[in-house]
Structure formats: C-alpha cells, structure tokens
Amino acid sequence: MEIERFWALIEGGADLTELPPDEIVAFARRYSQVLDAAYLAPLWAAAYLIEGGCGDDGFRDFRAGLMLQGRAAFEAACADPDSLADLPIVREMAAGSGWLGYEALHYAARNAYRARTGDVAAFDAALAAGRPTGPAGPARGERWDVEDEAENERRLPRLAALFQ
C-alpha cells in the first residue's frame, strides 16, 4: 500500500472492513513500517515525559495514538518530539485529562480481516510472510536520562514546561 493511501485511510477514519482482504494485509504491513519508523529514542523520551513513565508496550501504544493525530503531526513529532506540545490532546494530558496512546489500533487490521473473511490464520500467515516482527535493536537516536529535569528542559523545553 502506498504511503499516501495509508495516511488517507488513517486520517479519514476508514472502516477497514470495507477494504478487500489483500488491501487489509497491505494496510497492516504499512502500519508496521510506519510504527517502526517512529521507534526513536527522543520520541520515547517525550512519551515518557508526557505519560509520567513509558515502557515498551506503552511506547507502542503512544506511537499508534500519534498516528491518529494525522500524518503532519506524526512526522513533525518524529523530526522534533518537542512539537508534541502543540497537540491539543497533549495539552489536555498536561491539564490532567485525555490520553494519546491507542492500543486498539494495533489490532484493527486483524479484526477487519476476521470480520471480512472469518479467517485470521490467513491474515497472520500473509503478514508474517511479508515483514519482520517489529523494530530491530534498540530505539534509534540519541538517548538521555529522562529522569533528569534539566536535561529534559534542554532537549524538550516546551514539553518540560507542560509536564515538569
């Protein structure tokens, strides 16, 4: 699936059950690629600051929820995690409400395929044949001690102002 089509489906809130089965698989493959592209240490540090802690599963859910904010917000956050301070949902979280993470998105394609065909084994086999199972190695990019407030203020000044 072309990246433009993927983002059109994400941003349009498409019902994946309306896609043919092969497009649902293609969507799932692209989803994994986009999710893995955001496996970035600086973005993880931002998620940690925003959520008050963030492990592996939480960061995966955070990246899924970030996708739902749209392509522009997603790409901006990957390039500059401090840009997350511009998102209304992040500002809501700073005020004590709302949540960015969205675990259910990880299962959307599989659930749509099941609804469409009744055969999740075929989905799992098709998906496994076409991609690796997650990012290889540690998160990419520069790391720092996310418990160090001064370092967060230096690297993520706008987020630090909201959450520290």
PDB file of C-alpha atoms in Angstrom:
ATOM      1  CA  MET A   1       0.000   0.000   0.000  1.00  0.00           C
ATOM      2  CA  GLU A   2       1.352   3.394  -0.947  1.00  0.00           C
ATOM      3  CA  ILE A   3       2.070   5.705   1.950  1.00  0.00           C
ATOM      4  CA  GLU A   4      -0.402   8.331   0.705  1.00  0.00           C
ATOM      5  CA  ARG A   5      -3.218   5.757   0.670  1.00  0.00           C
ATOM      6  CA  PHE A   6      -2.270   4.568   4.154  1.00  0.00           C
ATOM      7  CA  TRP A   7      -2.406   8.091   5.577  1.00  0.00           C
ATOM      8  CA  ALA A   8      -5.673   8.818   3.765  1.00  0.00           C
ATOM      9  CA  LEU A   9      -7.207   5.776   5.467  1.00  0.00           C
ATOM     10  CA  ILE A  10      -5.818   6.771   8.883  1.00  0.00           C
ATOM     11  CA  GLU A  11      -6.839  10.412   8.602  1.00  0.00           C
ATOM     12  CA  GLY A  12     -10.214   9.596   7.093  1.00  0.00           C
ATOM     13  CA  GLY A  13     -11.136   7.166   9.856  1.00  0.00           C
ATOM     14  CA  ALA A  14     -11.780   4.494   7.247  1.00  0.00           C
ATOM     15  CA  ASP A  15     -13.652   1.316   8.071  1.00  0.00           C
ATOM     16  CA  LEU A  16     -11.054  -1.297   7.182  1.00  0.00           C
ATOM     17  CA  THR A  17     -13.751  -3.949   6.804  1.00  0.00           C
ATOM     18  CA  GLU A  18     -14.737  -2.188   3.575  1.00  0.00           C
ATOM     19  CA  LEU A  19     -11.336  -2.986   2.030  1.00  0.00           C
ATOM     20  CA  PRO A  20     -10.637  -6.174   0.100  1.00  0.00           C
ATOM     21  CA  PRO A  21      -8.657  -8.703   2.170  1.00  0.00           C
ATOM     22  CA  ASP A  22      -5.399  -8.118   0.285  1.00  0.00           C
ATOM     23  CA  GLU A  23      -5.643  -4.374   0.981  1.00  0.00           C
ATOM     24  CA  ILE A  24      -6.235  -5.052   4.665  1.00  0.00           C
ATOM     25  CA  VAL A  25      -2.989  -7.035   4.721  1.00  0.00           C
ATOM     26  CA  ALA A  26      -1.225  -4.267   2.797  1.00  0.00           C
ATOM     27  CA  PHE A  27      -2.543  -1.743   5.323  1.00  0.00           C
ATOM     28  CA  ALA A  28      -1.209  -3.884   8.196  1.00  0.00           C
ATOM     29  CA  ARG A  29       2.218  -4.094   6.569  1.00  0.00           C
ATOM     30  CA  ARG A  30       2.382  -0.333   6.045  1.00  0.00           C
ATOM     31  CA  TYR A  31       1.118   0.214   9.580  1.00  0.00           C
ATOM     32  CA  SER A  32       4.024  -1.806  10.940  1.00  0.00           C
ATOM     33  CA  GLN A  33       6.502   0.134   8.809  1.00  0.00           C
ATOM     34  CA  VAL A  34       5.167   3.498   9.965  1.00  0.00           C
ATOM     35  CA  LEU A  35       5.042   2.347  13.593  1.00  0.00           C
ATOM     36  CA  ASP A  36       8.633   1.090  13.379  1.00  0.00           C
ATOM     37  CA  ALA A  37       9.820   4.315  11.716  1.00  0.00           C
ATOM     38  CA  ALA A  38       8.833   6.139  14.908  1.00  0.00           C
ATOM     39  CA  TYR A  39      10.861   3.804  17.127  1.00  0.00           C
ATOM     40  CA  LEU A  40      13.041   6.732  18.135  1.00  0.00           C
ATOM     41  CA  ALA A  41      14.723   7.313  21.495  1.00  0.00           C
ATOM     42  CA  PRO A  42      13.966  11.075  21.578  1.00  0.00           C
ATOM     43  CA  LEU A  43      10.284  10.401  20.844  1.00  0.00           C
ATOM     44  CA  TRP A  44      10.264   7.758  23.570  1.00  0.00           C
ATOM     45  CA  ALA A  45      11.721  10.297  25.990  1.00  0.00           C
ATOM     46  CA  ALA A  46       8.907  12.691  25.061  1.00  0.00           C
ATOM     47  CA  ALA A  47       6.338   9.934  25.634  1.00  0.00           C
ATOM     48  CA  TYR A  48       7.940   9.195  28.998  1.00  0.00           C
ATOM     49  CA  LEU A  49       7.664  12.836  29.990  1.00  0.00           C
ATOM     50  CA  ILE A  50       4.073  13.181  28.748  1.00  0.00           C
ATOM     51  CA  GLU A  51       2.834   9.960  30.328  1.00  0.00           C
ATOM     52  CA  GLY A  52       4.868  10.152  33.519  1.00  0.00           C
ATOM     53  CA  GLY A  53       6.671   6.957  32.521  1.00  0.00           C
ATOM     54  CA  CYS A  54       6.567   4.774  29.426  1.00  0.00           C
ATOM     55  CA  GLY A  55       7.649   1.174  28.874  1.00  0.00           C
ATOM     56  CA  ASP A  56       7.843  -0.844  25.646  1.00  0.00           C
ATOM     57  CA  ASP A  57       4.121  -1.557  25.335  1.00  0.00           C
ATOM     58  CA  GLY A  58       3.190   1.972  26.343  1.00  0.00           C
ATOM     59  CA  PHE A  59       5.512   3.448  23.739  1.00  0.00           C
ATOM     60  CA  ARG A  60       3.996   1.202  21.078  1.00  0.00           C
ATOM     61  CA  ASP A  61       0.517   2.408  22.053  1.00  0.00           C
ATOM     62  CA  PHE A  62       1.764   6.009  22.152  1.00  0.00           C
ATOM     63  CA  ARG A  63       3.041   5.755  18.566  1.00  0.00           C
ATOM     64  CA  ALA A  64      -0.281   4.267  17.441  1.00  0.00           C
ATOM     65  CA  GLY A  65      -2.188   7.122  19.049  1.00  0.00           C
ATOM     66  CA  LEU A  66       0.221   9.575  17.496  1.00  0.00           C
ATOM     67  CA  MET A  67      -0.640   8.156  14.066  1.00  0.00           C
ATOM     68  CA  LEU A  68      -4.271   9.000  14.740  1.00  0.00           C
ATOM     69  CA  GLN A  69      -3.262  12.645  15.127  1.00  0.00           C
ATOM     70  CA  GLY A  70      -2.506  12.629  11.394  1.00  0.00           C
ATOM     71  CA  ARG A  71       0.493  12.481   9.151  1.00  0.00           C
ATOM     72  CA  ALA A  72       1.673  16.055   9.712  1.00  0.00           C
ATOM     73  CA  ALA A  73       1.652  15.706  13.494  1.00  0.00           C
ATOM     74  CA  PHE A  74       3.231  12.248  13.327  1.00  0.00           C
ATOM     75  CA  GLU A  75       6.067  13.313  11.044  1.00  0.00           C
ATOM     76  CA  ALA A  76       6.638  16.519  12.998  1.00  0.00           C
ATOM     77  CA  ALA A  77       6.912  14.564  16.254  1.00  0.00           C
ATOM     78  CA  CYS A  78       9.381  12.117  14.706  1.00  0.00           C
ATOM     79  CA  ALA A  79      11.530  15.002  13.480  1.00  0.00           C
ATOM     80  CA  ASP A  80      11.116  17.110  16.641  1.00  0.00           C
ATOM     81  CA  PRO A  81       9.432  15.419  19.610  1.00  0.00           C
ATOM     82  CA  ASP A  82       9.040  18.783  21.344  1.00  0.00           C
ATOM     83  CA  SER A  83       6.446  19.632  18.669  1.00  0.00           C
ATOM     84  CA  LEU A  84       4.075  17.349  20.584  1.00  0.00           C
ATOM     85  CA  ALA A  85       3.474  20.354  22.837  1.00  0.00           C
ATOM     86  CA  ASP A  86       1.336  21.769  20.001  1.00  0.00           C
ATOM     87  CA  LEU A  87      -1.146  18.879  20.000  1.00  0.00           C
ATOM     88  CA  PRO A  88      -4.450  19.547  21.778  1.00  0.00           C
ATOM     89  CA  ILE A  89      -4.503  16.030  23.241  1.00  0.00           C
ATOM     90  CA  VAL A  90      -1.047  16.558  24.776  1.00  0.00           C
ATOM     91  CA  ARG A  91      -2.190  19.857  26.266  1.00  0.00           C
ATOM     92  CA  GLU A  92      -5.235  18.044  27.683  1.00  0.00           C
ATOM     93  CA  MET A  93      -2.932  15.444  29.210  1.00  0.00           C
ATOM     94  CA  ALA A  94      -0.866  18.223  30.795  1.00  0.00           C
ATOM     95  CA  ALA A  95      -4.102  19.510  32.347  1.00  0.00           C
ATOM     96  CA  GLY A  96      -4.873  16.055  33.729  1.00  0.00           C
ATOM     97  CA  SER A  97      -7.318  14.614  31.205  1.00  0.00           C
ATOM     98  CA  GLY A  98      -7.200  12.738  27.919  1.00  0.00           C
ATOM     99  CA  TRP A  99      -4.823  10.057  26.675  1.00  0.00           C
ATOM    100  CA  LEU A 100      -2.804   9.780  23.471  1.00  0.00           C
ATOM    101  CA  GLY A 101      -1.988   6.064  23.434  1.00  0.00           C
ATOM    102  CA  TYR A 102      -4.301   3.820  21.449  1.00  0.00           C
ATOM    103  CA  GLU A 103      -3.645   0.087  21.784  1.00  0.00           C
ATOM    104  CA  ALA A 104      -6.689  -0.969  19.745  1.00  0.00           C
ATOM    105  CA  LEU A 105      -5.129   0.362  16.535  1.00  0.00           C
ATOM    106  CA  HIS A 106      -2.602  -2.488  16.646  1.00  0.00           C
ATOM    107  CA  TYR A 107      -5.431  -4.970  16.124  1.00  0.00           C
ATOM    108  CA  ALA A 108      -7.598  -3.017  13.690  1.00  0.00           C
ATOM    109  CA  ALA A 109      -6.379  -4.730  10.516  1.00  0.00           C
ATOM    110  CA  ARG A 110      -6.535  -8.231  12.010  1.00  0.00           C
ATOM    111  CA  ASN A 111     -10.036  -7.598  13.341  1.00  0.00           C
ATOM    112  CA  ALA A 112     -11.143  -6.170   9.997  1.00  0.00           C
ATOM    113  CA  TYR A 113      -9.741  -9.184   8.153  1.00  0.00           C
ATOM    114  CA  ARG A 114     -11.567 -11.504  10.549  1.00  0.00           C
ATOM    115  CA  ALA A 115     -14.818  -9.590  10.025  1.00  0.00           C
ATOM    116  CA  ARG A 116     -14.323  -9.643   6.265  1.00  0.00           C
ATOM    117  CA  THR A 117     -13.215 -13.275   5.804  1.00  0.00           C
ATOM    118  CA  GLY A 118     -13.572 -15.124   9.095  1.00  0.00           C
ATOM    119  CA  ASP A 119     -10.016 -16.439   8.597  1.00  0.00           C
ATOM    120  CA  VAL A 120      -7.405 -14.832  10.850  1.00  0.00           C
ATOM    121  CA  ALA A 121      -4.907 -17.633  10.198  1.00  0.00           C
ATOM    122  CA  ALA A 122      -4.634 -16.485   6.576  1.00  0.00           C
ATOM    123  CA  PHE A 123      -4.104 -12.907   7.739  1.00  0.00           C
ATOM    124  CA  ASP A 124      -1.402 -13.933  10.197  1.00  0.00           C
ATOM    125  CA  ALA A 125       0.367 -16.041   7.551  1.00  0.00           C
ATOM    126  CA  ALA A 126       0.212 -13.285   4.931  1.00  0.00           C
ATOM    127  CA  LEU A 127       1.502 -10.710   7.362  1.00  0.00           C
ATOM    128  CA  ALA A 128       4.333 -12.928   8.647  1.00  0.00           C
ATOM    129  CA  ALA A 129       5.443 -13.673   5.092  1.00  0.00           C
ATOM    130  CA  GLY A 130       5.837 -10.013   4.245  1.00  0.00           C
ATOM    131  CA  ARG A 131       7.561  -8.288   7.142  1.00  0.00           C
ATOM    132  CA  PRO A 132       9.773  -8.676  10.179  1.00  0.00           C
ATOM    133  CA  THR A 133       8.137  -8.730  13.597  1.00  0.00           C
ATOM    134  CA  GLY A 134       8.940  -5.279  14.897  1.00  0.00           C
ATOM    135  CA  PRO A 135      11.885  -2.944  15.020  1.00  0.00           C
ATOM    136  CA  ALA A 136      15.337  -4.455  15.112  1.00  0.00           C
ATOM    137  CA  GLY A 137      17.502  -3.400  18.013  1.00  0.00           C
ATOM    138  CA  PRO A 138      17.126  -0.524  20.428  1.00  0.00           C
ATOM    139  CA  ALA A 139      15.273   2.681  19.633  1.00  0.00           C
ATOM    140  CA  ARG A 140      17.271   4.834  17.228  1.00  0.00           C
ATOM    141  CA  GLY A 141      18.636   8.248  18.086  1.00  0.00           C
ATOM    142  CA  GLU A 142      20.245   9.999  20.978  1.00  0.00           C
ATOM    143  CA  ARG A 143      19.319   8.899  24.497  1.00  0.00           C
ATOM    144  CA  TRP A 144      19.430  10.744  27.788  1.00  0.00           C
ATOM    145  CA  ASP A 145      18.345  10.238  31.362  1.00  0.00           C
ATOM    146  CA  VAL A 146      14.636  11.068  31.158  1.00  0.00           C
ATOM    147  CA  GLU A 147      14.538  11.455  34.935  1.00  0.00           C
ATOM    148  CA  ASP A 148      16.944  14.414  34.664  1.00  0.00           C
ATOM    149  CA  GLU A 149      14.696  17.501  34.651  1.00  0.00           C
ATOM    150  CA  ALA A 150      17.467  19.834  33.494  1.00  0.00           C
ATOM    151  CA  GLU A 151      18.240  17.561  30.528  1.00  0.00           C
ATOM    152  CA  ASN A 152      14.548  17.365  29.612  1.00  0.00           C
ATOM    153  CA  GLU A 153      14.308  21.155  29.798  1.00  0.00           C
ATOM    154  CA  ARG A 154      17.281  21.413  27.451  1.00  0.00           C
ATOM    155  CA  ARG A 155      16.119  18.818  24.935  1.00  0.00           C
ATOM    156  CA  LEU A 156      12.314  19.131  25.188  1.00  0.00           C
ATOM    157  CA  PRO A 157      11.784  22.655  26.537  1.00  0.00           C
ATOM    158  CA  ARG A 158       8.147  23.074  25.592  1.00  0.00           C
ATOM    159  CA  LEU A 159       7.096  19.632  26.851  1.00  0.00           C
ATOM    160  CA  ALA A 160       9.121  20.077  30.011  1.00  0.00           C
ATOM    161  CA  ALA A 161       7.289  23.356  30.658  1.00  0.00           C
ATOM    162  CA  LEU A 162       3.969  21.497  30.356  1.00  0.00           C
ATOM    163  CA  PHE A 163       4.836  18.389  32.367  1.00  0.00           C
ATOM    164  CA  GLN A 164       7.548  19.169  34.952  1.00  0.00           C
TER     165      GLN A 164
END
